[in-house]
């Protein structure tokens, strides 16, 4: 196979070794650069290195150490976005930037001959819902929360807002290079059809829609639930996939994680779509593309996940098992005609 530029960039992104700061080193960085002392515990992170820092008084913080490949303008883009949102909608439950001792939003720390950008964020208490069941009421509230965030992000832009990003759906056509890694013939054909449809039917319209900075990753792992109030959202985290893109993509990404298993997957996403529309009304052409964009997000997840399994063969079985629900959702959603899906989306939004 001829490896194109996008394929090469994907491999670089997914194989770059994350930072390897010890807990002792992380504690020292927090004290020296931020004047905050406490104990640390590592957090799960794919490309960067994150710690939860807890002071003796019980205050929590997140210490984020970026991969040395990360560009400073991208980090500043994320920092400034959080500051912008805090001004526009202070009640939104998002992390807050903690400045360094000298008032900077981030600093640089050397480790093993490489410079890493380090940030400190406030800690949001709550439990990640992961695969827990989300009822229609919670799905609706999640849609409303995402709409509030998108509303708060309106008018914000930054030079780092459109950096190359693996999960940027408007660039989904580049993923065609990865289809060769899909072993199941029928699934490979369905993915090819979805990408072809994206190129010919979706992308030309996508370029005419409302564009702004979006969160781009409201998946269950980034949603915190209140430990003391069942069913209440405590926060939204992880702004690492933010980008400037058509607004409706933010909803499509989130809705892709709400699909029901079985013959009617769209039923699970409709409450979220209606909740979003209630706060940030969708335009007709955005509704028309929503189902195709959800399909494209599923294809994106499948291709990146399967490709990762070729880079890390020791984890292949686990990585492929985790893709099965996504595969099933794509197949089940393919049985729903786009015009029928649009009719149901419109009905759900009208009823909101």
Coordinates of C-alpha atoms in Angstrom, one line a residue:
X1 CA 0.0 0.0 0.0
X2 CA 1.2 3.5 -0.8
X3 CA 1.2 5.5 2.4
X4 CA 0.0 9.1 1.8
X5 CA 0.8 12.2 3.9
X6 CA -2.3 11.8 6.0
X7 CA -1.6 8.2 6.8
X8 CA 1.9 9.1 7.8
X9 CA 0.7 11.9 10.0
X10 CA -1.8 9.5 11.7
X11 CA 1.0 7.1 12.4
X12 CA 3.2 9.9 13.9
X13 CA 0.3 11.0 16.1
X14 CA -0.6 7.6 17.4
X15 CA 2.9 6.3 18.0
X16 CA 4.6 9.3 19.7
X17 CA 5.6 8.3 23.1
X18 CA 3.7 10.1 25.9
X19 CA 5.5 12.1 28.6
X20 CA 6.8 10.0 31.4
X21 CA 7.0 12.3 34.4
X22 CA 7.3 10.5 37.8
X23 CA 4.9 11.4 40.5
X24 CA 7.7 13.0 42.4
X25 CA 8.6 15.2 39.4
X26 CA 4.9 16.1 38.9
X27 CA 4.6 17.2 42.5
X28 CA 7.8 19.3 42.1
X29 CA 6.5 21.0 38.9
X30 CA 3.2 21.9 40.6
X31 CA 4.9 23.4 43.6
X32 CA 7.7 25.2 41.6
X33 CA 5.6 26.6 38.8
X34 CA 2.1 27.0 40.4
X35 CA 2.8 27.3 44.1
X36 CA 0.4 24.4 44.8
X37 CA 1.6 21.5 47.0
X38 CA -0.1 18.1 47.4
X39 CA -0.1 14.5 46.4
X40 CA -0.7 13.3 42.8
X41 CA -2.3 10.3 41.2
X42 CA -2.0 9.5 37.5
X43 CA -5.0 9.8 35.2
X44 CA -5.7 7.8 32.0
X45 CA -4.5 9.6 28.9
X46 CA -3.7 8.5 25.4
X47 CA -1.1 11.0 24.2
X48 CA -0.4 13.3 27.1
X49 CA 0.2 12.7 30.8
X50 CA -2.3 13.9 33.3
X51 CA -2.3 13.8 37.1
X52 CA -4.9 14.6 39.8
X53 CA -3.3 16.8 42.4
X54 CA -4.9 16.9 45.8
X55 CA -3.8 19.4 48.5
X56 CA -3.8 18.8 52.2
X57 CA -6.9 21.0 52.4
X58 CA -8.7 18.6 50.0
X59 CA -8.7 20.9 47.0
X60 CA -8.3 19.1 43.6
X61 CA -6.5 20.2 40.4
X62 CA -5.6 18.5 37.1
X63 CA -2.0 18.8 36.1
X64 CA -1.7 18.3 32.3
X65 CA 1.6 17.6 30.7
X66 CA 1.4 17.7 26.9
X67 CA 3.2 15.5 24.4
X68 CA 6.4 17.3 23.2
X69 CA 5.0 17.2 19.7
X70 CA 2.0 19.4 20.7
X71 CA 2.2 22.9 19.2
X72 CA 2.0 25.9 21.5
X73 CA -0.6 27.7 19.5
X74 CA -3.0 24.7 19.9
X75 CA -2.5 24.7 23.7
X76 CA -3.1 28.4 23.7
X77 CA -6.2 27.9 21.6
X78 CA -7.6 25.5 24.2
X79 CA -6.7 27.8 27.1
X80 CA -8.2 30.9 25.5
X81 CA -11.4 29.0 24.6
X82 CA -11.9 28.1 28.3
X83 CA -11.4 31.7 29.3
X84 CA -13.8 32.9 26.6
X85 CA -16.5 30.5 27.7
X86 CA -16.0 31.4 31.4
X87 CA -16.8 35.0 30.5
X88 CA -19.8 34.2 28.2
X89 CA -21.5 31.6 30.5
X90 CA -19.9 31.4 33.9
X91 CA -22.4 28.8 35.1
X92 CA -21.3 26.2 32.6
X93 CA -19.6 23.3 34.5
X94 CA -16.2 23.3 32.8
X95 CA -12.7 23.2 34.1
X96 CA -11.0 26.6 34.8
X97 CA -7.5 27.6 33.9
X98 CA -5.1 28.0 36.9
X99 CA -2.3 30.4 36.1
X100 CA 1.3 29.9 37.0
X101 CA 3.0 31.8 39.8
X102 CA 4.0 34.5 37.3
X103 CA 0.5 34.7 35.8
X104 CA 1.0 32.6 32.6
X105 CA -1.6 30.2 31.3
X106 CA 1.0 27.5 30.7
X107 CA 4.7 26.9 31.1
X108 CA 7.4 24.7 29.6
X109 CA 9.2 22.0 31.5
X110 CA 12.1 19.9 30.3
X111 CA 12.1 16.1 30.7
X112 CA 14.6 13.7 29.0
X113 CA 15.9 16.5 26.7
X114 CA 12.4 17.4 25.5
X115 CA 10.3 20.5 26.3
X116 CA 6.7 19.8 27.4
X117 CA 3.9 22.3 27.8
X118 CA 2.4 22.1 31.3
X119 CA -1.0 23.4 32.4
X120 CA -3.1 23.4 35.6
X121 CA -6.9 23.2 35.6
X122 CA -9.4 23.2 38.4
X123 CA -10.7 19.7 39.2
X124 CA -14.4 18.9 38.6
X125 CA -15.9 16.4 41.1
X126 CA -18.1 13.7 39.6
X127 CA -18.2 10.3 38.1
X128 CA -17.6 9.5 34.5
X129 CA -20.7 7.7 33.1
X130 CA -18.8 5.6 30.6
X131 CA -21.2 2.9 29.3
X132 CA -23.9 3.5 31.9
X133 CA -27.4 3.7 30.6
X134 CA -28.5 7.2 29.6
X135 CA -32.3 7.7 29.7
X136 CA -34.1 10.1 27.4
X137 CA -34.2 12.8 30.1
X138 CA -30.5 12.8 30.6
X139 CA -29.8 12.6 26.8
X140 CA -32.0 15.7 26.4
X141 CA -30.1 17.5 29.1
X142 CA -26.8 16.6 27.5
X143 CA -28.0 18.1 24.2
X144 CA -29.0 21.3 26.0
X145 CA -25.6 21.4 27.7
X146 CA -23.7 21.1 24.4
X147 CA -25.9 23.8 22.9
X148 CA -25.1 26.1 25.7
X149 CA -21.4 25.5 25.2
X150 CA -21.6 26.1 21.5
X151 CA -23.6 29.3 22.1
X152 CA -20.8 30.4 24.5
X153 CA -18.1 29.6 21.9
X154 CA -19.8 31.7 19.2
X155 CA -17.6 34.6 18.1
X156 CA -14.4 32.9 19.5
X157 CA -11.5 32.2 17.1
X158 CA -7.8 31.8 17.4
X159 CA -4.8 31.1 15.0
X160 CA -4.6 27.6 16.4
X161 CA -8.3 26.8 15.9
X162 CA -7.8 24.8 12.7
X163 CA -4.7 22.8 13.2
X164 CA -4.5 19.3 11.6
X165 CA -6.6 17.0 13.8
X166 CA -7.2 13.3 13.4
X167 CA -10.8 13.5 14.6
X168 CA -11.8 16.6 12.5
X169 CA -14.8 15.2 10.6
X170 CA -14.7 17.8 7.8
X171 CA -11.5 16.1 6.8
X172 CA -13.1 12.6 6.8
X173 CA -12.2 11.9 3.2
X174 CA -8.6 11.5 4.2
X175 CA -9.6 8.4 6.2
X176 CA -10.1 6.4 3.0
X177 CA -6.4 5.4 3.2
X178 CA -7.2 3.4 6.3
X179 CA -10.1 1.3 4.9
X180 CA -7.6 -1.4 3.9
X181 CA -7.3 -2.3 7.6
X182 CA -10.9 -3.4 7.8
X183 CA -10.9 -7.2 7.4
X184 CA -14.7 -7.8 7.2
X185 CA -15.7 -7.4 3.5
X186 CA -19.3 -6.3 4.1
X187 CA -18.2 -3.7 6.6
X188 CA -15.4 -2.5 4.4
X189 CA -17.9 -2.0 1.6
X190 CA -20.3 -0.1 3.9
X191 CA -17.4 2.2 5.1
X192 CA -16.4 2.9 1.4
X193 CA -20.0 3.8 0.6
X194 CA -20.3 6.1 3.6
X195 CA -17.1 7.9 2.7
X196 CA -18.1 8.2 -0.9
X197 CA -21.4 9.7 0.2
X198 CA -19.5 12.1 2.4
X199 CA -17.4 13.3 -0.5
X200 CA -20.2 13.6 -3.0
X201 CA -23.3 14.6 -1.0
X202 CA -22.2 15.8 2.4
X203 CA -19.0 17.8 2.1
X204 CA -20.3 20.2 -0.6
X205 CA -23.2 21.2 1.6
X206 CA -21.1 21.1 4.8
X207 CA -19.0 24.0 3.4
X208 CA -22.1 26.2 3.3
X209 CA -23.1 25.8 6.9
X210 CA -22.5 27.8 10.1
X211 CA -18.9 27.4 11.2
X212 CA -17.4 28.1 14.6
X213 CA -15.1 26.6 17.3
X214 CA -16.7 23.4 18.7
X215 CA -15.9 20.9 21.5
X216 CA -15.9 18.0 19.1
X217 CA -15.9 15.2 21.6
X218 CA -18.9 14.9 23.9
X219 CA -18.5 11.2 24.5
X220 CA -19.6 9.5 27.7
X221 CA -16.0 9.4 29.0
X222 CA -15.9 13.2 29.0
X223 CA -19.1 13.7 30.9
X224 CA -19.2 13.9 34.7
X225 CA -22.3 13.0 36.7
X226 CA -23.0 14.5 40.1
X227 CA -22.3 12.0 42.9
X228 CA -24.9 13.5 45.2
X229 CA -27.7 14.2 42.7
X230 CA -28.5 11.2 40.6
X231 CA -29.1 12.0 36.9
X232 CA -27.6 15.5 37.2
X233 CA -24.6 16.5 35.0
X234 CA -21.6 17.7 37.0
X235 CA -19.3 18.8 34.1
X236 CA -17.9 18.3 30.7
X237 CA -14.1 17.8 30.3
X238 CA -11.4 17.2 27.7
X239 CA -11.0 20.1 25.2
X240 CA -8.2 18.4 23.4
X241 CA -10.2 17.7 20.2
X242 CA -11.6 21.2 19.8
X243 CA -11.5 22.7 16.3
X244 CA -13.2 25.2 14.0
X245 CA -15.7 23.3 12.0
X246 CA -19.4 23.3 11.0
X247 CA -21.5 23.7 14.1
X248 CA -23.7 20.7 13.4
X249 CA -20.7 18.4 13.6
X250 CA -20.6 19.0 17.4
X251 CA -24.1 17.5 17.7
X252 CA -23.4 14.7 15.3
X253 CA -20.3 13.6 17.3
X254 CA -22.3 13.6 20.6
X255 CA -25.3 11.9 19.0
X256 CA -23.2 9.1 17.6
X257 CA -22.6 8.0 21.2
X258 CA -26.3 7.9 22.0
X259 CA -27.5 5.4 19.4
X260 CA -29.5 2.5 20.7
X261 CA -28.5 -1.1 20.0
X262 CA -30.9 -3.1 17.9
X263 CA -33.0 -2.3 14.9
X264 CA -33.8 1.4 15.8
X265 CA -30.5 3.0 16.7
X266 CA -31.6 6.6 16.0
X267 CA -34.3 6.4 18.8
X268 CA -31.5 6.8 21.4
X269 CA -30.1 10.0 19.8
X270 CA -33.4 11.8 19.2
X271 CA -33.8 13.2 22.7
X272 CA -30.3 14.7 22.6
X273 CA -31.0 16.2 19.2
X274 CA -34.2 17.7 20.5
X275 CA -32.6 19.0 23.6
X276 CA -29.9 20.7 21.5
X277 CA -32.4 22.2 19.1
X278 CA -34.4 23.6 22.1
X279 CA -31.4 25.8 23.0
X280 CA -29.6 26.2 19.7
X281 CA -32.2 25.8 16.9
X282 CA -30.9 23.7 14.0
X283 CA -31.3 25.0 10.4
X284 CA -33.0 22.9 7.8
X285 CA -29.8 22.1 5.9
X286 CA -28.1 21.1 9.2
X287 CA -30.9 18.7 10.0
X288 CA -30.6 17.2 6.5
X289 CA -27.0 16.3 7.0
X290 CA -27.2 15.1 10.6
X291 CA -27.7 11.4 10.0
X292 CA -25.0 11.2 7.4
X293 CA -22.6 13.0 9.8
X294 CA -23.5 10.5 12.5
X295 CA -22.6 7.7 10.1
X296 CA -19.4 9.5 9.2
X297 CA -18.4 9.8 12.9
X298 CA -19.0 6.0 13.4
X299 CA -16.8 5.3 10.3
X300 CA -14.1 7.7 11.8
X301 CA -14.1 5.7 15.1
X302 CA -13.9 2.4 13.3
X303 CA -11.1 3.3 11.0
X304 CA -8.9 5.0 13.7
X305 CA -9.6 2.2 16.2
X306 CA -8.8 -0.5 13.7
X307 CA -5.7 1.2 12.5
X308 CA -4.5 1.5 16.1
X309 CA -4.9 -2.2 16.4
X310 CA -2.3 -2.6 13.7
X311 CA 0.1 -0.3 15.5
X312 CA -0.3 -2.0 18.8
X313 CA -0.8 -5.7 18.0
X314 CA -0.4 -6.7 21.6
X315 CA -3.7 -4.9 22.3
X316 CA -5.4 -5.9 19.1
X317 CA -8.0 -8.2 20.6
X318 CA -9.1 -5.6 23.2
X319 CA -9.1 -2.7 20.6
X320 CA -11.2 -4.7 18.2
X321 CA -13.7 -5.8 20.8
X322 CA -14.2 -2.1 21.8
X323 CA -15.1 -1.4 18.2
X324 CA -18.0 -3.9 18.0
X325 CA -20.7 -1.6 19.3
X326 CA -19.6 1.1 16.8
X327 CA -19.6 -1.5 14.0
X328 CA -23.1 -2.7 15.0
X329 CA -24.4 0.9 15.2
X330 CA -23.1 1.7 11.7
X331 CA -24.7 -1.4 10.2
X332 CA -28.0 -0.9 12.0
X333 CA -28.1 2.8 11.0
X334 CA -27.4 1.9 7.4
X335 CA -30.8 0.2 7.2
X336 CA -32.6 3.5 8.0
X337 CA -33.3 5.6 4.9
X338 CA -32.0 9.1 5.2
X339 CA -35.3 10.7 4.3
X340 CA -37.0 8.7 7.1
X341 CA -34.3 9.6 9.6
X342 CA -34.7 13.3 8.6
X343 CA -38.5 13.1 9.1
X344 CA -38.0 11.7 12.6
X345 CA -35.4 14.3 13.5
X346 CA -37.7 17.1 12.4
X347 CA -40.6 15.6 14.4
X348 CA -38.4 15.3 17.5
X349 CA -37.2 18.9 17.2
X350 CA -40.8 20.3 16.6
X351 CA -41.9 18.5 19.7
X352 CA -39.1 20.0 21.8

